[in-house]
Amino acid sequence: MLWVAWRQQRLQLLIATLLVCAVGSVMLYYRISADAYMQDHGIVGCLRIDEAACTASAMSAFSDAYKAYVSIIPMVLLCLPVLLGMFAGAPLFAREIEQGTHIFGLTQSVGRGRWWATKSMVAGVPLALLMLGLGLFGFWALKPLNHVTRGPVMTPGFETQGLTLAAYTVLAFAIGAAAGLLFRNTLAAMAVVLGLYLVVLVSIGTVARPHYLAAERVTGTVAESTGESERGGRSWIPDDAWRIGSAYYSKDGQKVSFNPSGCDGKETIQRCLARQGVAKQSSDYHPASRFWSLQAIEAGVFIALSAGLLGLGAWTLRRRVL
Amino acid sequence: MIEFRIDRRSGVATYLQIVQQVKHALRLGLLEQGDRLPTAKEVVAATAINPNTVLRAYQELGREGLVESRPGLGTFVSRSLATPATAEDAPLRTGLEKWVTAARSAGLAREDVEALVKDAIDRGFSSERRSDIN
Amino acid sequence: MNDAEGAAALSAEALGKRYKRGWALQDCTFVLPRGRVSALVGPNGAGKSTLMSLATGLLSPTAGTIRVLGDTPGRGGTHPRLAFLAQDKPLYPGFSVAEMLRAGQALNERWDHVYARSLVHTAGVPTGARISTLSGGQRTRVALAMALGRRPEIVVLDEPLADLDPLAREEVMQALMQEVAETGMTVLLSSHVLADLDGICDHLLLLADGRVRLGGDVEDLIASHRVMIGPRSRGEQPFASEAVIESRVTERQTTAVVRRGGAVPPEGWEAHEPTLEELTMAYLRSSREQSARATTPAGPESAEVAA
């Protein structure tokens, strides 16, 4: 069974490997290039603006040089899982059903469960490993560009580095495999992958992820929060932290609302806040140091979802086939 | 060795066709005592019929004492149906052959000859018409 | 494994299968003895494929039981001594013939590789050829080799001759019958080309509307029926109505297929042994009549069909 599954899947696996290697090579090229740039411009090791060599102007020039790459590469990386799900996961069972070859496979001496599991493993595990490799490699490759990407803990850095790429791939693959068994049609399964993947990704990112861990909270006056005092315009939470929410309070500590669009373009944000009766502000955020914890939780959530979908597929297969 | 010609659309059961063809060959002396009949596999290779049918036919022939099966060796003719009267140089047979040649030179077609012969057979054997069904 | 030597090749008791749209097979009871070549005939939608899927374990029965060599088909793959050749001869299109054979080996514990390869070789199919490039006949021969490579005691073939040209039909049947001669295996094959089955089958199972209408040894079935040809009858026929399977009236004569209850033909009637084709056609037409009458209750009561 193992050989058959491998023989059926080898072309897709080869293409997936080439694709991942191509993206990896591009990232390697930019890592080397960024290292060289930093060397040439004396900003080696600068991950954020500070008072020493990493001046605001030098860092902003660095940003400009790599802005295009940094805005494109996360899109490419986010597309990979859905592509793999559509072209490796969706046809895995759907195409067999369309061609009737599942009848051949299931009328040999291989049990239904083993047939399903072997096919899923042979097609899915290499993809997950490839994408895990790419995610970890990406974490390294994008490190010098941390200032430009605004760090790995924020979107889209979070989704495209570390463990998440592999987890998303597993999910897209599981959607494809399960949809293929349910709808018995490759095109339908591909469409389901595309739709469901986007829905899950966006909703998990906005609804669930901020609450994986209890956020850090800073509270202070408007002057402190807007950084107009001693920090020279920089925010009171670190540049590479992920701000997930703010709250505004009046002088007597009552929660008030703040409407940024009510601000006059000419006044400073501090003045506008004051005009709307805001005296104090608090911000919730996840510092960049939580990257790996958040990654582990996100990966766990996606793996659990994937397991559920794969189970649904297996259940469908148990119930009916023809 | 005898080769069977099976006509699947004749309406005659396949095993009967084999039985009749073996008997025919026995009568004409094409098969003699001790001759081996083709195995089921050999028959199937030539005709694509169910081998069980061949075995069924041989069973029938065995029941009539015409052939016997020797396990591991095959099925052999145990009794010939050829009589001196049906042998190749028998006077009746050469006479009939001469008659056919004459009929042909007289302009009769095959169908005409067949019809005449059949009619003659029907008249001559009218008392036992139904005996040859098996 | 319940390997009773005496167990039938395939048997069913009150077997039924219901899909969402209704019963595809209902109350089927039959026994296929070992070593026989059985024909499964019936109109499209009669439940032939469903019955075969139940035998292979692709489907589970809704009611009753089906047994393969005494065992109930499970979900652990098809019974190791039963091989199935599905209607479209599904084979992996991207594989070469040699790879397909290797797949057979990988998917089966019981697999005779040398034998399977020799069958492909005999068929003259190059082992390097891709499955997708094979002709219909070649494809069927490879699929047959895949089925026989499992060294089955029963081989189940769903419409194996459909979409083959006459030469390929003959060759495929010949290859199959040679295996029967060699191994004595049991064959169950479905076809709606009845002429293909004459001389091939010695056992018959006729399905219509999901039920068994006729089953048994072909010789017995033929012996127990007669085609009666007689004058065009006005009104009553000289046969007991329950004995008449089907009768057709033309301008001059009546042709009836009747069960022979040892009766001699009445005066003016001539009796013939039916051919397998005549017999099956009579049952197929009569069951179509019955189902038509079941759906249109206003239909005529007589079993006459305008010929």
Short mmCIF file of N, CA and C in Angstrom, two decimals, chain C residues 133-280:
data_model
loop_
_atom_site.label_atom_id
_atom_site.label_comp_id
_atom_site.label_asym_id
_atom_site.label_seq_id
_atom_site.Cartn_x
_atom_site.Cartn_y
_atom_site.Cartn_z
N THR C 133 -2.70 4.71 -22.20
CA THR C 133 -2.53 4.60 -23.65
C THR C 133 -3.06 3.27 -24.20
N LEU C 134 -3.57 2.40 -23.31
CA LEU C 134 -4.01 1.07 -23.76
C LEU C 134 -5.35 1.15 -24.47
N SER C 135 -5.57 0.20 -25.39
CA SER C 135 -6.87 0.09 -26.03
C SER C 135 -7.84 -0.58 -25.06
N GLY C 136 -9.12 -0.52 -25.39
CA GLY C 136 -10.13 -1.12 -24.51
C GLY C 136 -9.85 -2.58 -24.22
N GLY C 137 -9.49 -3.31 -25.27
CA GLY C 137 -9.23 -4.73 -25.11
C GLY C 137 -8.01 -4.98 -24.23
N GLN C 138 -6.94 -4.21 -24.47
CA GLN C 138 -5.72 -4.38 -23.68
C GLN C 138 -5.97 -4.05 -22.22
N ARG C 139 -6.74 -2.99 -22.03
CA ARG C 139 -7.04 -2.55 -20.68
C ARG C 139 -7.80 -3.63 -19.93
N THR C 140 -8.76 -4.25 -20.63
CA THR C 140 -9.52 -5.32 -19.99
C THR C 140 -8.62 -6.51 -19.67
N ARG C 141 -7.69 -6.80 -20.57
CA ARG C 141 -6.80 -7.93 -20.31
C ARG C 141 -5.91 -7.64 -19.10
N VAL C 142 -5.44 -6.40 -18.97
CA VAL C 142 -4.61 -6.05 -17.81
C VAL C 142 -5.45 -6.13 -16.54
N ALA C 143 -6.67 -5.58 -16.62
CA ALA C 143 -7.56 -5.62 -15.45
C ALA C 143 -7.86 -7.06 -15.06
N LEU C 144 -8.03 -7.91 -16.07
CA LEU C 144 -8.30 -9.32 -15.80
C LEU C 144 -7.07 -9.97 -15.14
N ALA C 145 -5.88 -9.62 -15.63
CA ALA C 145 -4.66 -10.15 -15.03
C ALA C 145 -4.54 -9.68 -13.58
N MET C 146 -4.95 -8.42 -13.32
CA MET C 146 -4.90 -7.89 -11.95
C MET C 146 -5.84 -8.69 -11.04
N ALA C 147 -7.00 -9.06 -11.60
CA ALA C 147 -7.96 -9.82 -10.80
C ALA C 147 -7.46 -11.26 -10.59
N LEU C 148 -6.95 -11.87 -11.66
CA LEU C 148 -6.55 -13.27 -11.55
C LEU C 148 -5.24 -13.44 -10.79
N GLY C 149 -4.43 -12.36 -10.77
CA GLY C 149 -3.17 -12.40 -10.02
C GLY C 149 -3.40 -12.66 -8.54
N ARG C 150 -4.60 -12.38 -8.07
CA ARG C 150 -4.91 -12.65 -6.67
C ARG C 150 -5.20 -14.12 -6.45
N ARG C 151 -5.15 -14.89 -7.51
CA ARG C 151 -5.43 -16.32 -7.44
C ARG C 151 -6.76 -16.58 -6.73
N PRO C 152 -7.84 -16.00 -7.28
CA PRO C 152 -9.12 -16.10 -6.59
C PRO C 152 -9.78 -17.46 -6.82
N GLU C 153 -10.66 -17.81 -5.91
CA GLU C 153 -11.52 -18.96 -6.14
C GLU C 153 -12.82 -18.52 -6.79
N ILE C 154 -13.14 -17.24 -6.59
CA ILE C 154 -14.30 -16.67 -7.27
C ILE C 154 -13.84 -15.40 -7.95
N VAL C 155 -14.24 -15.23 -9.18
CA VAL C 155 -13.98 -13.95 -9.81
C VAL C 155 -15.32 -13.36 -10.24
N VAL C 156 -15.50 -12.09 -9.87
CA VAL C 156 -16.76 -11.40 -10.14
C VAL C 156 -16.46 -10.32 -11.17
N LEU C 157 -17.16 -10.36 -12.28
CA LEU C 157 -16.90 -9.41 -13.37
C LEU C 157 -18.16 -8.65 -13.72
N ASP C 158 -18.07 -7.32 -13.63
CA ASP C 158 -19.22 -6.48 -13.93
C ASP C 158 -19.10 -6.00 -15.37
N GLU C 159 -19.98 -6.49 -16.21
CA GLU C 159 -19.99 -6.10 -17.63
C GLU C 159 -18.60 -6.12 -18.25
N PRO C 160 -17.91 -7.25 -18.18
CA PRO C 160 -16.52 -7.24 -18.66
C PRO C 160 -16.40 -7.01 -20.16
N LEU C 161 -17.47 -7.26 -20.90
CA LEU C 161 -17.35 -7.19 -22.36
C LEU C 161 -17.91 -5.90 -22.94
N ALA C 162 -18.52 -5.08 -22.06
CA ALA C 162 -19.06 -3.82 -22.57
C ALA C 162 -17.92 -3.03 -23.19
N ASP C 163 -18.21 -2.27 -24.18
CA ASP C 163 -17.28 -1.41 -24.92
C ASP C 163 -16.06 -2.15 -25.48
N LEU C 164 -16.21 -3.44 -25.79
CA LEU C 164 -15.13 -4.13 -26.49
C LEU C 164 -15.60 -4.50 -27.89
N ASP C 165 -14.67 -4.51 -28.84
CA ASP C 165 -15.05 -4.95 -30.19
C ASP C 165 -15.15 -6.47 -30.19
N PRO C 166 -15.80 -7.04 -31.20
CA PRO C 166 -16.08 -8.48 -31.19
C PRO C 166 -14.83 -9.34 -31.00
N LEU C 167 -13.73 -8.93 -31.61
CA LEU C 167 -12.51 -9.71 -31.50
C LEU C 167 -12.00 -9.70 -30.06
N ALA C 168 -12.01 -8.51 -29.46
CA ALA C 168 -11.54 -8.39 -28.08
C ALA C 168 -12.46 -9.17 -27.14
N ARG C 169 -13.76 -9.15 -27.43
CA ARG C 169 -14.71 -9.92 -26.62
C ARG C 169 -14.34 -11.38 -26.61
N GLU C 170 -14.11 -11.90 -27.80
CA GLU C 170 -13.79 -13.30 -27.95
C GLU C 170 -12.49 -13.61 -27.18
N GLU C 171 -11.51 -12.72 -27.33
CA GLU C 171 -10.21 -12.96 -26.69
C GLU C 171 -10.32 -12.93 -25.18
N VAL C 172 -11.09 -11.94 -24.68
CA VAL C 172 -11.23 -11.83 -23.23
C VAL C 172 -11.95 -13.05 -22.67
N MET C 173 -13.03 -13.45 -23.34
CA MET C 173 -13.79 -14.61 -22.87
C MET C 173 -12.93 -15.85 -22.91
N GLN C 174 -12.13 -15.95 -23.96
CA GLN C 174 -11.25 -17.11 -24.11
C GLN C 174 -10.24 -17.16 -22.98
N ALA C 175 -9.65 -15.99 -22.67
CA ALA C 175 -8.67 -15.94 -21.59
C ALA C 175 -9.32 -16.36 -20.28
N LEU C 176 -10.54 -15.86 -20.07
CA LEU C 176 -11.24 -16.16 -18.82
C LEU C 176 -11.58 -17.65 -18.74
N MET C 177 -12.11 -18.18 -19.85
CA MET C 177 -12.53 -19.58 -19.85
C MET C 177 -11.33 -20.51 -19.71
N GLN C 178 -10.20 -20.08 -20.24
CA GLN C 178 -9.00 -20.90 -20.07
C GLN C 178 -8.60 -20.99 -18.61
N GLU C 179 -8.77 -19.88 -17.90
CA GLU C 179 -8.46 -19.91 -16.47
C GLU C 179 -9.43 -20.80 -15.73
N VAL C 180 -10.68 -20.78 -16.17
CA VAL C 180 -11.67 -21.67 -15.54
C VAL C 180 -11.26 -23.12 -15.76
N ALA C 181 -10.83 -23.42 -17.00
CA ALA C 181 -10.42 -24.78 -17.31
C ALA C 181 -9.22 -25.18 -16.46
N GLU C 182 -8.33 -24.23 -16.25
CA GLU C 182 -7.09 -24.51 -15.54
C GLU C 182 -7.31 -24.64 -14.03
N THR C 183 -8.10 -23.72 -13.48
CA THR C 183 -8.17 -23.63 -12.02
C THR C 183 -9.50 -24.10 -11.45
N GLY C 184 -10.50 -24.23 -12.29
CA GLY C 184 -11.80 -24.63 -11.77
C GLY C 184 -12.47 -23.57 -10.92
N MET C 185 -12.06 -22.30 -11.13
CA MET C 185 -12.63 -21.24 -10.29
C MET C 185 -14.09 -20.95 -10.66
N THR C 186 -14.75 -20.31 -9.72
CA THR C 186 -16.14 -19.92 -9.91
C THR C 186 -16.16 -18.54 -10.56
N VAL C 187 -17.07 -18.34 -11.49
CA VAL C 187 -17.16 -17.04 -12.15
C VAL C 187 -18.59 -16.52 -12.02
N LEU C 188 -18.69 -15.25 -11.70
CA LEU C 188 -19.99 -14.58 -11.75
C LEU C 188 -19.80 -13.38 -12.66
N LEU C 189 -20.51 -13.38 -13.78
CA LEU C 189 -20.33 -12.24 -14.66
C LEU C 189 -21.66 -11.68 -15.10
N SER C 190 -21.70 -10.36 -15.14
CA SER C 190 -22.94 -9.72 -15.55
C SER C 190 -22.78 -9.23 -16.98
N SER C 191 -23.88 -9.22 -17.68
CA SER C 191 -23.84 -8.71 -19.04
C SER C 191 -25.27 -8.43 -19.44
N HIS C 192 -25.46 -7.42 -20.27
CA HIS C 192 -26.79 -7.35 -20.83
C HIS C 192 -26.79 -7.73 -22.29
N VAL C 193 -25.65 -8.20 -22.76
CA VAL C 193 -25.64 -8.79 -24.09
C VAL C 193 -25.82 -10.30 -23.91
N LEU C 194 -27.07 -10.75 -24.07
CA LEU C 194 -27.37 -12.14 -23.73
C LEU C 194 -26.65 -13.11 -24.65
N ALA C 195 -26.44 -12.70 -25.89
CA ALA C 195 -25.80 -13.60 -26.84
C ALA C 195 -24.38 -13.93 -26.40
N ASP C 196 -23.77 -13.02 -25.64
CA ASP C 196 -22.42 -13.28 -25.14
C ASP C 196 -22.38 -14.45 -24.18
N LEU C 197 -23.52 -14.75 -23.59
CA LEU C 197 -23.51 -15.68 -22.47
C LEU C 197 -23.83 -17.11 -22.87
N ASP C 198 -24.44 -17.27 -24.04
CA ASP C 198 -24.77 -18.61 -24.50
C ASP C 198 -23.48 -19.40 -24.70
N GLY C 199 -23.44 -20.59 -24.17
CA GLY C 199 -22.23 -21.39 -24.30
C GLY C 199 -21.18 -21.05 -23.28
N ILE C 200 -21.36 -19.96 -22.58
CA ILE C 200 -20.40 -19.54 -21.57
C ILE C 200 -20.91 -19.93 -20.18
N CYS C 201 -22.18 -19.68 -19.95
CA CYS C 201 -22.70 -19.82 -18.60
C CYS C 201 -23.42 -21.13 -18.40
N ASP C 202 -23.20 -21.73 -17.24
CA ASP C 202 -23.96 -22.93 -16.92
C ASP C 202 -24.87 -22.69 -15.73
N HIS C 203 -24.90 -21.46 -15.27
CA HIS C 203 -25.76 -21.12 -14.15
C HIS C 203 -26.29 -19.72 -14.40
N LEU C 204 -27.50 -19.46 -13.94
CA LEU C 204 -28.12 -18.18 -14.26
C LEU C 204 -28.74 -17.56 -13.02
N LEU C 205 -28.58 -16.25 -12.92
CA LEU C 205 -29.25 -15.49 -11.88
C LEU C 205 -29.84 -14.27 -12.57
N LEU C 206 -31.16 -14.20 -12.59
CA LEU C 206 -31.81 -13.12 -13.32
C LEU C 206 -32.45 -12.16 -12.32
N LEU C 207 -32.03 -10.91 -12.39
CA LEU C 207 -32.55 -9.89 -11.49
C LEU C 207 -33.44 -8.93 -12.27
N ALA C 208 -34.51 -8.51 -11.62
CA ALA C 208 -35.31 -7.42 -12.18
C ALA C 208 -35.93 -6.68 -11.01
N ASP C 209 -35.88 -5.36 -11.08
CA ASP C 209 -36.42 -4.52 -10.01
C ASP C 209 -35.87 -4.92 -8.64
N GLY C 210 -34.61 -5.28 -8.60
CA GLY C 210 -33.98 -5.57 -7.33
C GLY C 210 -34.34 -6.91 -6.73
N ARG C 211 -35.01 -7.77 -7.50
CA ARG C 211 -35.38 -9.08 -6.98
C ARG C 211 -34.90 -10.18 -7.91
N VAL C 212 -34.69 -11.37 -7.34
CA VAL C 212 -34.30 -12.52 -8.15
C VAL C 212 -35.56 -13.06 -8.82
N ARG C 213 -35.59 -13.05 -10.16
CA ARG C 213 -36.76 -13.57 -10.87
C ARG C 213 -36.56 -15.01 -11.29
N LEU C 214 -35.31 -15.39 -11.49
CA LEU C 214 -35.04 -16.73 -11.97
C LEU C 214 -33.61 -17.06 -11.58
N GLY C 215 -33.39 -18.26 -11.11
CA GLY C 215 -32.03 -18.65 -10.75
C GLY C 215 -31.89 -20.15 -10.81
N GLY C 216 -30.72 -20.61 -11.23
CA GLY C 216 -30.47 -22.04 -11.22
C GLY C 216 -29.59 -22.50 -12.35
N ASP C 217 -29.45 -23.80 -12.44
CA ASP C 217 -28.63 -24.42 -13.47
C ASP C 217 -29.27 -24.18 -14.85
N VAL C 218 -28.48 -23.76 -15.80
CA VAL C 218 -29.03 -23.38 -17.10
C VAL C 218 -29.73 -24.57 -17.77
N GLU C 219 -29.08 -25.75 -17.70
CA GLU C 219 -29.68 -26.92 -18.34
C GLU C 219 -31.04 -27.25 -17.70
N ASP C 220 -31.07 -27.19 -16.38
CA ASP C 220 -32.33 -27.46 -15.68
C ASP C 220 -33.39 -26.45 -16.07
N LEU C 221 -32.96 -25.19 -16.13
CA LEU C 221 -33.93 -24.14 -16.46
C LEU C 221 -34.49 -24.35 -17.85
N ILE C 222 -33.61 -24.69 -18.77
CA ILE C 222 -34.08 -24.91 -20.15
C ILE C 222 -34.98 -26.14 -20.20
N ALA C 223 -34.59 -27.18 -19.46
CA ALA C 223 -35.39 -28.40 -19.47
C ALA C 223 -36.76 -28.17 -18.86
N SER C 224 -36.88 -27.22 -17.96
CA SER C 224 -38.15 -27.04 -17.28
C SER C 224 -39.03 -25.98 -17.94
N HIS C 225 -38.60 -25.50 -19.10
CA HIS C 225 -39.42 -24.53 -19.82
C HIS C 225 -39.59 -24.98 -21.27
N ARG C 226 -40.63 -24.52 -21.87
CA ARG C 226 -40.86 -24.81 -23.28
C ARG C 226 -41.38 -23.58 -23.98
N VAL C 227 -40.94 -23.44 -25.23
CA VAL C 227 -41.54 -22.42 -26.08
C VAL C 227 -42.67 -23.11 -26.83
N MET C 228 -43.87 -22.62 -26.67
CA MET C 228 -45.03 -23.21 -27.33
C MET C 228 -45.49 -22.28 -28.45
N ILE C 229 -45.60 -22.87 -29.62
CA ILE C 229 -46.09 -22.07 -30.74
C ILE C 229 -47.40 -22.68 -31.21
N GLY C 230 -48.42 -21.87 -31.28
CA GLY C 230 -49.72 -22.39 -31.65
C GLY C 230 -50.55 -21.35 -32.37
N PRO C 231 -51.77 -21.69 -32.65
CA PRO C 231 -52.64 -20.76 -33.38
C PRO C 231 -52.96 -19.54 -32.52
N ARG C 232 -53.29 -18.49 -33.20
CA ARG C 232 -53.68 -17.28 -32.49
C ARG C 232 -54.94 -17.61 -31.70
N SER C 233 -54.82 -17.42 -30.39
CA SER C 233 -55.94 -17.87 -29.56
C SER C 233 -56.91 -16.74 -29.36
N ARG C 234 -58.18 -17.12 -29.37
CA ARG C 234 -59.20 -16.12 -29.06
C ARG C 234 -59.52 -16.29 -27.58
N GLY C 235 -59.08 -15.36 -26.80
CA GLY C 235 -59.39 -15.44 -25.37
C GLY C 235 -58.47 -16.41 -24.65
N GLU C 236 -59.05 -17.40 -24.04
CA GLU C 236 -58.30 -18.29 -23.13
C GLU C 236 -57.21 -19.08 -23.86
N GLN C 237 -56.08 -19.22 -23.17
CA GLN C 237 -55.02 -20.05 -23.69
C GLN C 237 -55.12 -21.42 -23.04
N PRO C 238 -54.60 -22.44 -23.71
CA PRO C 238 -54.74 -23.78 -23.17
C PRO C 238 -53.73 -24.11 -22.07
N PHE C 239 -53.12 -23.07 -21.44
CA PHE C 239 -52.16 -23.35 -20.36
C PHE C 239 -52.66 -22.71 -19.07
N ALA C 240 -52.27 -23.34 -17.98
CA ALA C 240 -52.58 -22.74 -16.68
C ALA C 240 -51.86 -21.39 -16.62
N SER C 241 -52.58 -20.35 -16.20
CA SER C 241 -52.01 -19.01 -16.31
C SER C 241 -50.73 -18.87 -15.48
N GLU C 242 -50.63 -19.61 -14.36
CA GLU C 242 -49.42 -19.45 -13.54
C GLU C 242 -48.20 -20.09 -14.21
N ALA C 243 -48.43 -20.96 -15.21
CA ALA C 243 -47.31 -21.60 -15.89
C ALA C 243 -46.77 -20.72 -17.02
N VAL C 244 -47.56 -19.75 -17.44
CA VAL C 244 -47.14 -18.93 -18.58
C VAL C 244 -46.23 -17.82 -18.09
N ILE C 245 -45.01 -17.82 -18.60
CA ILE C 245 -44.09 -16.75 -18.24
C ILE C 245 -44.43 -15.52 -19.06
N GLU C 246 -44.59 -15.75 -20.34
CA GLU C 246 -44.83 -14.64 -21.23
C GLU C 246 -45.47 -15.19 -22.50
N SER C 247 -46.42 -14.48 -23.06
CA SER C 247 -46.92 -14.93 -24.35
C SER C 247 -47.10 -13.73 -25.25
N ARG C 248 -46.83 -13.98 -26.52
CA ARG C 248 -46.96 -12.90 -27.50
C ARG C 248 -47.86 -13.38 -28.61
N VAL C 249 -48.71 -12.49 -29.06
CA VAL C 249 -49.64 -12.86 -30.10
C VAL C 249 -49.34 -12.03 -31.33
N THR C 250 -49.11 -12.71 -32.45
CA THR C 250 -48.98 -11.99 -33.72
C THR C 250 -50.24 -12.29 -34.52
N GLU C 251 -50.27 -11.81 -35.74
CA GLU C 251 -51.48 -11.94 -36.53
C GLU C 251 -51.93 -13.40 -36.68
N ARG C 252 -50.91 -14.28 -36.85
CA ARG C 252 -51.25 -15.66 -37.14
C ARG C 252 -51.08 -16.61 -35.98
N GLN C 253 -50.14 -16.31 -35.10
CA GLN C 253 -49.86 -17.33 -34.09
C GLN C 253 -49.58 -16.74 -32.72
N THR C 254 -49.59 -17.64 -31.75
CA THR C 254 -49.25 -17.27 -30.38
C THR C 254 -47.96 -17.98 -30.01
N THR C 255 -47.03 -17.23 -29.44
CA THR C 255 -45.80 -17.82 -28.94
C THR C 255 -45.80 -17.62 -27.43
N ALA C 256 -45.70 -18.72 -26.71
CA ALA C 256 -45.71 -18.60 -25.25
C ALA C 256 -44.53 -19.36 -24.68
N VAL C 257 -43.91 -18.74 -23.67
CA VAL C 257 -42.88 -19.46 -22.92
C VAL C 257 -43.56 -19.93 -21.63
N VAL C 258 -43.59 -21.24 -21.45
CA VAL C 258 -44.32 -21.78 -20.30
C VAL C 258 -43.40 -22.68 -19.48
N ARG C 259 -43.72 -22.74 -18.21
CA ARG C 259 -43.06 -23.73 -17.35
C ARG C 259 -43.65 -25.08 -17.71
N ARG C 260 -42.78 -26.05 -17.86
CA ARG C 260 -43.27 -27.34 -18.32
C ARG C 260 -43.65 -28.18 -17.10
N GLY C 261 -44.90 -28.40 -16.94
CA GLY C 261 -45.33 -29.25 -15.85
C GLY C 261 -45.55 -30.67 -16.33
N GLY C 262 -44.66 -31.18 -17.17
CA GLY C 262 -44.81 -32.52 -17.72
C GLY C 262 -45.93 -32.62 -18.73
N ALA C 263 -46.47 -31.47 -19.13
CA ALA C 263 -47.62 -31.49 -20.03
C ALA C 263 -47.18 -31.66 -21.48
N VAL C 264 -47.90 -32.43 -22.20
CA VAL C 264 -47.66 -32.53 -23.64
C VAL C 264 -48.35 -31.34 -24.29
N PRO C 265 -47.81 -30.84 -25.38
CA PRO C 265 -48.45 -29.69 -26.00
C PRO C 265 -49.87 -30.02 -26.44
N PRO C 266 -50.78 -29.09 -26.26
CA PRO C 266 -52.16 -29.32 -26.69
C PRO C 266 -52.23 -29.45 -28.22
N GLU C 267 -53.35 -29.91 -28.68
CA GLU C 267 -53.56 -30.12 -30.11
C GLU C 267 -53.29 -28.83 -30.88
N GLY C 268 -52.51 -28.95 -31.91
CA GLY C 268 -52.26 -27.79 -32.75
C GLY C 268 -51.09 -26.93 -32.27
N TRP C 269 -50.46 -27.33 -31.19
CA TRP C 269 -49.33 -26.55 -30.67
C TRP C 269 -48.04 -27.35 -30.85
N GLU C 270 -46.95 -26.61 -31.01
CA GLU C 270 -45.65 -27.24 -31.19
C GLU C 270 -44.76 -26.78 -30.04
N ALA C 271 -44.00 -27.71 -29.45
CA ALA C 271 -43.15 -27.34 -28.31
C ALA C 271 -41.68 -27.38 -28.71
N HIS C 272 -40.91 -26.36 -28.28
CA HIS C 272 -39.46 -26.33 -28.50
C HIS C 272 -38.76 -26.09 -27.19
N GLU C 273 -37.50 -26.57 -27.13
CA GLU C 273 -36.68 -26.16 -25.99
C GLU C 273 -36.29 -24.71 -26.20
N PRO C 274 -36.41 -23.88 -25.19
CA PRO C 274 -35.99 -22.49 -25.38
C PRO C 274 -34.46 -22.41 -25.37
N THR C 275 -33.93 -21.41 -26.06
CA THR C 275 -32.50 -21.13 -25.88
C THR C 275 -32.38 -20.29 -24.62
N LEU C 276 -31.14 -20.17 -24.14
CA LEU C 276 -30.93 -19.35 -22.94
C LEU C 276 -31.41 -17.92 -23.19
N GLU C 277 -31.17 -17.46 -24.41
CA GLU C 277 -31.56 -16.10 -24.73
C GLU C 277 -33.09 -15.95 -24.72
N GLU C 278 -33.78 -16.91 -25.33
CA GLU C 278 -35.24 -16.86 -25.36
C GLU C 278 -35.81 -16.87 -23.94
N LEU C 279 -35.21 -17.73 -23.13
CA LEU C 279 -35.70 -17.89 -21.77
C LEU C 279 -35.52 -16.60 -20.97
N THR C 280 -34.30 -16.04 -21.02
CA THR C 280 -34.05 -14.83 -20.25
C THR C 280 -34.88 -13.66 -20.78
#
